[in-house]
Amino acid sequence: MFKVNDNYQKLPGSYLFSTVGRKTNAFMAAHPEKKIIRLSIGDVTQPIAPAIIEAMHRAVDEMGKAETFHGYAPELGYEFLRSAIAKQDYRARGCQIEEDEIFVSDGAKSDSANIQELFAAENRIAVCDPVYPVYVDSNVMAGRTGVYDPSTERWSNVIYMPCVMENGFVPQLPEETPDLIYLCLPNNPTGTTIKKHQLQEWVDYANRTGAVIIYDAAYEAYISQEDVAHSIYECDGAKTCAIELKSFSKNAGFTGLRLGYAVVPKELKCGEVSLNAMWARRHGTKFNGAPYIVQRAGEAVYSEEGRAQLKKQVAYYMENAAVIREGLKAAGYTVFGGVDAPYIWMKTPGNMTSWEFFDELLEHANVVGTPGSGFGPSGEGYFRLTAFGSHENTRAALERIKSM
Amino acid sequence: MFKVNDNYQKLPGSYLFSTVGRKTNAFMAAHPEKKIIRLSIGDVTQPIAPAIIEAMHRAVDEMGKAETFHGYAPELGYEFLRSAIAKQDYRARGCQIEEDEIFVSDGAKSDSANIQELFAAENRIAVCDPVYPVYVDSNVMAGRTGVYDPSTERWSNVIYMPCVMENGFVPQLPEETPDLIYLCLPNNPTGTTIKKHQLQEWVDYANRTGAVIIYDAAYEAYISQEDVAHSIYECDGAKTCAIELKSFSKNAGFTGLRLGYAVVPKELKCGEVSLNAMWARRHGTKFNGAPYIVQRAGEAVYSEEGRAQLKKQVAYYMENAAVIREGLKAAGYTVFGGVDAPYIWMKTPGNMTSWEFFDELLEHANVVGTPGSGFGPSGEGYFRLTAFGSHENTRAALERIKSM
């Protein structure tokens, strides 16, 4: 008689966005005359840039002719895309990353969930709190997290690194030594980041203790400050301790196109065992490549036209971020993030809980945001707004909040 | 200090197609004047059908406009695609499969590799021999297969079901009881299949012993005989014991577009635990949907135009299958498959090994095929040719083989 993987049953329900949706729908049903503005989920709203649309049309046409049809893709991704990535995302920044250290995937969510497979079941993970839930949940499914305590909302075998106002949202080196450290910088959900010299401390710590950093750089395109690293490989020694995950979802609006990549350096080893070779084996066994059309779309992201168009797209969202940040400040709120990331993280006023503020905002401003407590216990008392709306909606939302 | 997942180190090298490639390249370098014909790998060669190309162009245009842009897809896949699948692949055949039992994915390879995650580590798998390597390798990575014996090419904790000429390539109910049974029908690599009443025996066996059948139906579109099931759910009781995996790669040429789906019936349970709910949780945690454009392409597969065009495409490849099958028979070879599948499985002549025949065919006919031994020890003495070439190449290859 077959048995199921019991680890799945340990997962607590995933209620954050479903509760946001349920409460929003209930409000809309009760107040059909109100126009709701959603600044809640992290999905983009601007259309795919023209240079990328053109590249996809060309690729679709190629797929329709026998002489230019493309079947199974090369296992690591097409060379045209991997070489553009290696050149522009890395070598142009002085990071010596080679094409065969880059693995094209169907997105950073898949990669960030799958990467833990390379590690032993007894390895211990460290995560920031609040955090993107996939890091922890994928390790729960693999049996790596121990027992869940609903009263603390924490797993017994996970090392938590609180990121709160008091420490400037900068994770501190943990007292217990982890084997795997998940860092998302610039951060989702807090919208904050750390300086390059602070990231260097993490790299040094990982090399000193023999830990691997899983570095999620999905929001790299939003960095505006000069002394913030765009890649962890800008830090000395990162190639012996870090895997970097990148997404095309936020810099190019590919949430519905699905493209990402992982960098697994050849220097990253456990004894003689190469993690690059292991990830190549996983890629070859459990994945069959991103679609040709989408890889050509990815290539267009790096074209001169594509870059110019996407620079404007990022600027569009960052204008929203400034509107939200400055608007909230003017209204007397304490606000973080939104400088190097498309997320604004605010302190809820007057010791309200995250969900109390959610209700308040929905009722009085008809604006939907995301309760910080949904990302972890240290998110309690905070609230996330995203810059991915339209200018019109974002401005209107802030006017309403200001007049609350 | 981090440790790696040691199971990866147990995997023997994956040399089949790399050795095929190396030997082919060496021959070409030595004989630059010879024109090689490849009937080796299972990749399609016909372009994507016009109705699907049109659907993709429309979807690309939608992605370029704010009012029709699509971001993150629904977790199980778009309703337009799941309802087309439920209606045409299942309810039209009398199988009561609902939309929420269908999970759209980036292909059957990913699904067939990932599905084992739902099961306990101590569960024991049964596979046909020869077999598609992903079933076993994904279980090796999960630590489910015991110790590899290079002399027998077998894992200590895997139940093998030899499929050879002597049993008509029909797997026999195993003596030891497995928890998970992988069946690929019509079969890759043998190109053979079983009748519906024989499949019903497997369903009854699984229900009787409490096993789950992972049913890979990637080649279903090639079935030509009347008494062969197109879905395992045509068998009574399959919804309490079977997961079905489907691909768009072979019926619609999507090898480079990446689309598939898994059916996990709600009746499939371990005690109170629903595998449907578990797979939904995995989908939501570790995957972010197939691209909108590709899901629209999938929808076009089910349109009237699309179906007519794809019927011709399948017939095109099956004409190749007939040419190979009849040509080999006329040349005196013993031949199987090619009636309900795009693969022809031949006995090597005169007790040659699979690799000896590979060399012979390459040298004297300049035709590349796949040695059967690469799919498992019971494939020794067999050889696979695929029907996925062009008519011209396929005919030319057979003329050369006949005059060998």
mmCIF file with all atom_site columns, C-alpha atoms in Angstrom, chain B residues 58-153:
data_model
loop_
_atom_site.group_PDB
_atom_site.id
_atom_site.type_symbol
_atom_site.label_atom_id
_atom_site.label_alt_id
_atom_site.label_comp_id
_atom_site.label_asym_id
_atom_site.label_entity_id
_atom_site.label_seq_id
_atom_site.pdbx_PDB_ins_code
_atom_site.Cartn_x
_atom_site.Cartn_y
_atom_site.Cartn_z
_atom_site.occupancy
_atom_site.B_iso_or_equiv
_atom_site.pdbx_formal_charge
_atom_site.auth_seq_id
_atom_site.auth_comp_id
_atom_site.auth_asym_id
_atom_site.auth_atom_id
_atom_site.pdbx_PDB_model_num
ATOM 1  C CA . ARG B 1 58  ? -2.830  36.654 -31.211 1.00 0.00 ? 58  ARG B CA 1
ATOM 2  C CA . ALA B 1 59  ? -1.615  35.878 -27.696 1.00 0.00 ? 59  ALA B CA 1
ATOM 3  C CA . VAL B 1 60  ? 1.678   37.703 -28.294 1.00 0.00 ? 60  VAL B CA 1
ATOM 4  C CA . ASP B 1 61  ? -0.299  40.774 -29.391 1.00 0.00 ? 61  ASP B CA 1
ATOM 5  C CA . GLU B 1 62  ? -2.427  40.542 -26.242 1.00 0.00 ? 62  GLU B CA 1
ATOM 6  C CA . MET B 1 63  ? 0.722   40.569 -24.127 1.00 0.00 ? 63  MET B CA 1
ATOM 7  C CA . GLY B 1 64  ? 1.794   43.821 -25.789 1.00 0.00 ? 64  GLY B CA 1
ATOM 8  C CA . LYS B 1 65  ? -1.263  45.830 -24.723 1.00 0.00 ? 65  LYS B CA 1
ATOM 9  C CA . ALA B 1 66  ? -2.055  46.887 -21.166 1.00 0.00 ? 66  ALA B CA 1
ATOM 10 C CA . GLU B 1 67  ? -5.769  46.068 -21.481 1.00 0.00 ? 67  GLU B CA 1
ATOM 11 C CA . THR B 1 68  ? -5.117  42.461 -22.631 1.00 0.00 ? 68  THR B CA 1
ATOM 12 C CA . PHE B 1 69  ? -1.808  41.784 -20.861 1.00 0.00 ? 69  PHE B CA 1
ATOM 13 C CA . HIS B 1 70  ? -1.669  38.581 -18.809 1.00 0.00 ? 70  HIS B CA 1
ATOM 14 C CA . GLY B 1 71  ? 0.521   38.317 -15.717 1.00 0.00 ? 71  GLY B CA 1
ATOM 15 C CA . TYR B 1 72  ? 0.670   35.338 -13.377 1.00 0.00 ? 72  TYR B CA 1
ATOM 16 C CA . ALA B 1 73  ? -1.539  32.508 -14.625 1.00 0.00 ? 73  ALA B CA 1
ATOM 17 C CA . PRO B 1 74  ? -4.054  30.697 -12.432 1.00 0.00 ? 74  PRO B CA 1
ATOM 18 C CA . GLU B 1 75  ? -2.200  28.036 -10.459 1.00 0.00 ? 75  GLU B CA 1
ATOM 19 C CA . LEU B 1 76  ? -3.784  24.985 -12.120 1.00 0.00 ? 76  LEU B CA 1
ATOM 20 C CA . GLY B 1 77  ? -3.732  26.552 -15.604 1.00 0.00 ? 77  GLY B CA 1
ATOM 21 C CA . TYR B 1 78  ? -6.181  28.741 -17.530 1.00 0.00 ? 78  TYR B CA 1
ATOM 22 C CA . GLU B 1 79  ? -9.774  27.610 -17.446 1.00 0.00 ? 79  GLU B CA 1
ATOM 23 C CA . PHE B 1 80  ? -10.033 27.853 -21.263 1.00 0.00 ? 80  PHE B CA 1
ATOM 24 C CA . LEU B 1 81  ? -7.374  25.141 -21.587 1.00 0.00 ? 81  LEU B CA 1
ATOM 25 C CA . ARG B 1 82  ? -8.458  22.908 -18.719 1.00 0.00 ? 82  ARG B CA 1
ATOM 26 C CA . SER B 1 83  ? -12.053 22.871 -19.917 1.00 0.00 ? 83  SER B CA 1
ATOM 27 C CA . ALA B 1 84  ? -10.984 21.956 -23.478 1.00 0.00 ? 84  ALA B CA 1
ATOM 28 C CA . ILE B 1 85  ? -8.890  19.103 -22.063 1.00 0.00 ? 85  ILE B CA 1
ATOM 29 C CA . ALA B 1 86  ? -11.640 17.861 -19.752 1.00 0.00 ? 86  ALA B CA 1
ATOM 30 C CA . LYS B 1 87  ? -14.202 17.938 -22.523 1.00 0.00 ? 87  LYS B CA 1
ATOM 31 C CA . GLN B 1 88  ? -12.249 16.526 -25.451 1.00 0.00 ? 88  GLN B CA 1
ATOM 32 C CA . ASP B 1 89  ? -9.629  14.267 -23.903 1.00 0.00 ? 89  ASP B CA 1
ATOM 33 C CA . TYR B 1 90  ? -11.913 12.836 -21.230 1.00 0.00 ? 90  TYR B CA 1
ATOM 34 C CA . ARG B 1 91  ? -15.644 13.434 -21.259 1.00 0.00 ? 91  ARG B CA 1
ATOM 35 C CA . ALA B 1 92  ? -15.835 12.798 -25.033 1.00 0.00 ? 92  ALA B CA 1
ATOM 36 C CA . ARG B 1 93  ? -14.383 9.375  -24.239 1.00 0.00 ? 93  ARG B CA 1
ATOM 37 C CA . GLY B 1 94  ? -16.761 8.709  -21.391 1.00 0.00 ? 94  GLY B CA 1
ATOM 38 C CA . CYS B 1 95  ? -14.179 9.449  -18.661 1.00 0.00 ? 95  CYS B CA 1
ATOM 39 C CA . GLN B 1 96  ? -15.587 11.605 -15.868 1.00 0.00 ? 96  GLN B CA 1
ATOM 40 C CA . ILE B 1 97  ? -12.642 13.907 -15.263 1.00 0.00 ? 97  ILE B CA 1
ATOM 41 C CA . GLU B 1 98  ? -13.389 17.386 -13.933 1.00 0.00 ? 98  GLU B CA 1
ATOM 42 C CA . GLU B 1 99  ? -11.501 20.615 -14.647 1.00 0.00 ? 99  GLU B CA 1
ATOM 43 C CA . ASP B 1 100 ? -10.108 20.724 -11.100 1.00 0.00 ? 100 ASP B CA 1
ATOM 44 C CA . GLU B 1 101 ? -8.485  17.326 -11.546 1.00 0.00 ? 101 GLU B CA 1
ATOM 45 C CA . ILE B 1 102 ? -6.351  18.700 -14.401 1.00 0.00 ? 102 ILE B CA 1
ATOM 46 C CA . PHE B 1 103 ? -3.053  20.480 -13.695 1.00 0.00 ? 103 PHE B CA 1
ATOM 47 C CA . VAL B 1 104 ? -1.432  22.259 -16.640 1.00 0.00 ? 104 VAL B CA 1
ATOM 48 C CA . SER B 1 105 ? 2.368   22.052 -16.603 1.00 0.00 ? 105 SER B CA 1
ATOM 49 C CA . ASP B 1 106 ? 5.461   22.783 -18.679 1.00 0.00 ? 106 ASP B CA 1
ATOM 50 C CA . GLY B 1 107 ? 5.550   19.214 -19.976 1.00 0.00 ? 107 GLY B CA 1
ATOM 51 C CA . ALA B 1 108 ? 5.242   15.547 -19.147 1.00 0.00 ? 108 ALA B CA 1
ATOM 52 C CA . LYS B 1 109 ? 8.972   15.243 -18.470 1.00 0.00 ? 109 LYS B CA 1
ATOM 53 C CA . SER B 1 110 ? 8.727   17.643 -15.513 1.00 0.00 ? 110 SER B CA 1
ATOM 54 C CA . ASP B 1 111 ? 5.548   15.977 -14.276 1.00 0.00 ? 111 ASP B CA 1
ATOM 55 C CA . SER B 1 112 ? 6.933   12.455 -14.573 1.00 0.00 ? 112 SER B CA 1
ATOM 56 C CA . ALA B 1 113 ? 10.041  13.538 -12.635 1.00 0.00 ? 113 ALA B CA 1
ATOM 57 C CA . ASN B 1 114 ? 8.189   15.553 -9.983  1.00 0.00 ? 114 ASN B CA 1
ATOM 58 C CA . ILE B 1 115 ? 5.224   13.299 -9.259  1.00 0.00 ? 115 ILE B CA 1
ATOM 59 C CA . GLN B 1 116 ? 7.288   10.990 -7.011  1.00 0.00 ? 116 GLN B CA 1
ATOM 60 C CA . GLU B 1 117 ? 7.589   13.847 -4.483  1.00 0.00 ? 117 GLU B CA 1
ATOM 61 C CA . LEU B 1 118 ? 4.040   13.127 -3.328  1.00 0.00 ? 118 LEU B CA 1
ATOM 62 C CA . PHE B 1 119 ? 5.037   9.689  -2.030  1.00 0.00 ? 119 PHE B CA 1
ATOM 63 C CA . ALA B 1 120 ? 6.900   8.446  1.011   1.00 0.00 ? 120 ALA B CA 1
ATOM 64 C CA . ALA B 1 121 ? 10.619  7.821  0.729   1.00 0.00 ? 121 ALA B CA 1
ATOM 65 C CA . GLU B 1 122 ? 10.153  4.133  1.616   1.00 0.00 ? 122 GLU B CA 1
ATOM 66 C CA . ASN B 1 123 ? 7.689   3.491  -1.198  1.00 0.00 ? 123 ASN B CA 1
ATOM 67 C CA . ARG B 1 124 ? 8.904   0.994  -3.762  1.00 0.00 ? 124 ARG B CA 1
ATOM 68 C CA . ILE B 1 125 ? 8.611   1.601  -7.482  1.00 0.00 ? 125 ILE B CA 1
ATOM 69 C CA . ALA B 1 126 ? 8.073   -0.819 -10.363 1.00 0.00 ? 126 ALA B CA 1
ATOM 70 C CA . VAL B 1 127 ? 9.178   0.059  -13.893 1.00 0.00 ? 127 VAL B CA 1
ATOM 71 C CA . CYS B 1 128 ? 9.234   -1.645 -17.246 1.00 0.00 ? 128 CYS B CA 1
ATOM 72 C CA . ASP B 1 129 ? 12.627  -2.658 -18.635 1.00 0.00 ? 129 ASP B CA 1
ATOM 73 C CA . PRO B 1 130 ? 13.498  -1.061 -21.095 1.00 0.00 ? 130 PRO B CA 1
ATOM 74 C CA . VAL B 1 131 ? 12.182  2.274  -19.833 1.00 0.00 ? 131 VAL B CA 1
ATOM 75 C CA . TYR B 1 132 ? 12.253  6.082  -20.206 1.00 0.00 ? 132 TYR B CA 1
ATOM 76 C CA . PRO B 1 133 ? 15.157  6.930  -17.838 1.00 0.00 ? 133 PRO B CA 1
ATOM 77 C CA . VAL B 1 134 ? 13.431  9.832  -16.034 1.00 0.00 ? 134 VAL B CA 1
ATOM 78 C CA . TYR B 1 135 ? 11.155  7.554  -13.970 1.00 0.00 ? 135 TYR B CA 1
ATOM 79 C CA . VAL B 1 136 ? 14.072  5.784  -12.324 1.00 0.00 ? 136 VAL B CA 1
ATOM 80 C CA . ASP B 1 137 ? 16.515  8.711  -12.154 1.00 0.00 ? 137 ASP B CA 1
ATOM 81 C CA . SER B 1 138 ? 14.029  11.000 -10.379 1.00 0.00 ? 138 SER B CA 1
ATOM 82 C CA . ASN B 1 139 ? 13.494  8.270  -7.783  1.00 0.00 ? 139 ASN B CA 1
ATOM 83 C CA . VAL B 1 140 ? 17.256  7.786  -7.420  1.00 0.00 ? 140 VAL B CA 1
ATOM 84 C CA . MET B 1 141 ? 17.582  11.493 -6.611  1.00 0.00 ? 141 MET B CA 1
ATOM 85 C CA . ALA B 1 142 ? 14.913  11.034 -3.935  1.00 0.00 ? 142 ALA B CA 1
ATOM 86 C CA . GLY B 1 143 ? 16.753  8.100  -2.374  1.00 0.00 ? 143 GLY B CA 1
ATOM 87 C CA . ARG B 1 144 ? 14.080  5.541  -3.169  1.00 0.00 ? 144 ARG B CA 1
ATOM 88 C CA . THR B 1 145 ? 16.001  3.019  -5.263  1.00 0.00 ? 145 THR B CA 1
ATOM 89 C CA . GLY B 1 146 ? 18.638  1.366  -3.060  1.00 0.00 ? 146 GLY B CA 1
ATOM 90 C CA . VAL B 1 147 ? 22.050  0.393  -4.431  1.00 0.00 ? 147 VAL B CA 1
ATOM 91 C CA . TYR B 1 148 ? 23.058  0.271  -8.087  1.00 0.00 ? 148 TYR B CA 1
ATOM 92 C CA . ASP B 1 149 ? 24.710  -2.866 -9.386  1.00 0.00 ? 149 ASP B CA 1
ATOM 93 C CA . PRO B 1 150 ? 26.694  -1.968 -12.526 1.00 0.00 ? 150 PRO B CA 1
ATOM 94 C CA . SER B 1 151 ? 26.978  -5.632 -13.545 1.00 0.00 ? 151 SER B CA 1
ATOM 95 C CA . THR B 1 152 ? 23.190  -6.047 -13.808 1.00 0.00 ? 152 THR B CA 1
ATOM 96 C CA . GLU B 1 153 ? 22.493  -2.327 -14.442 1.00 0.00 ? 153 GLU B CA 1
#
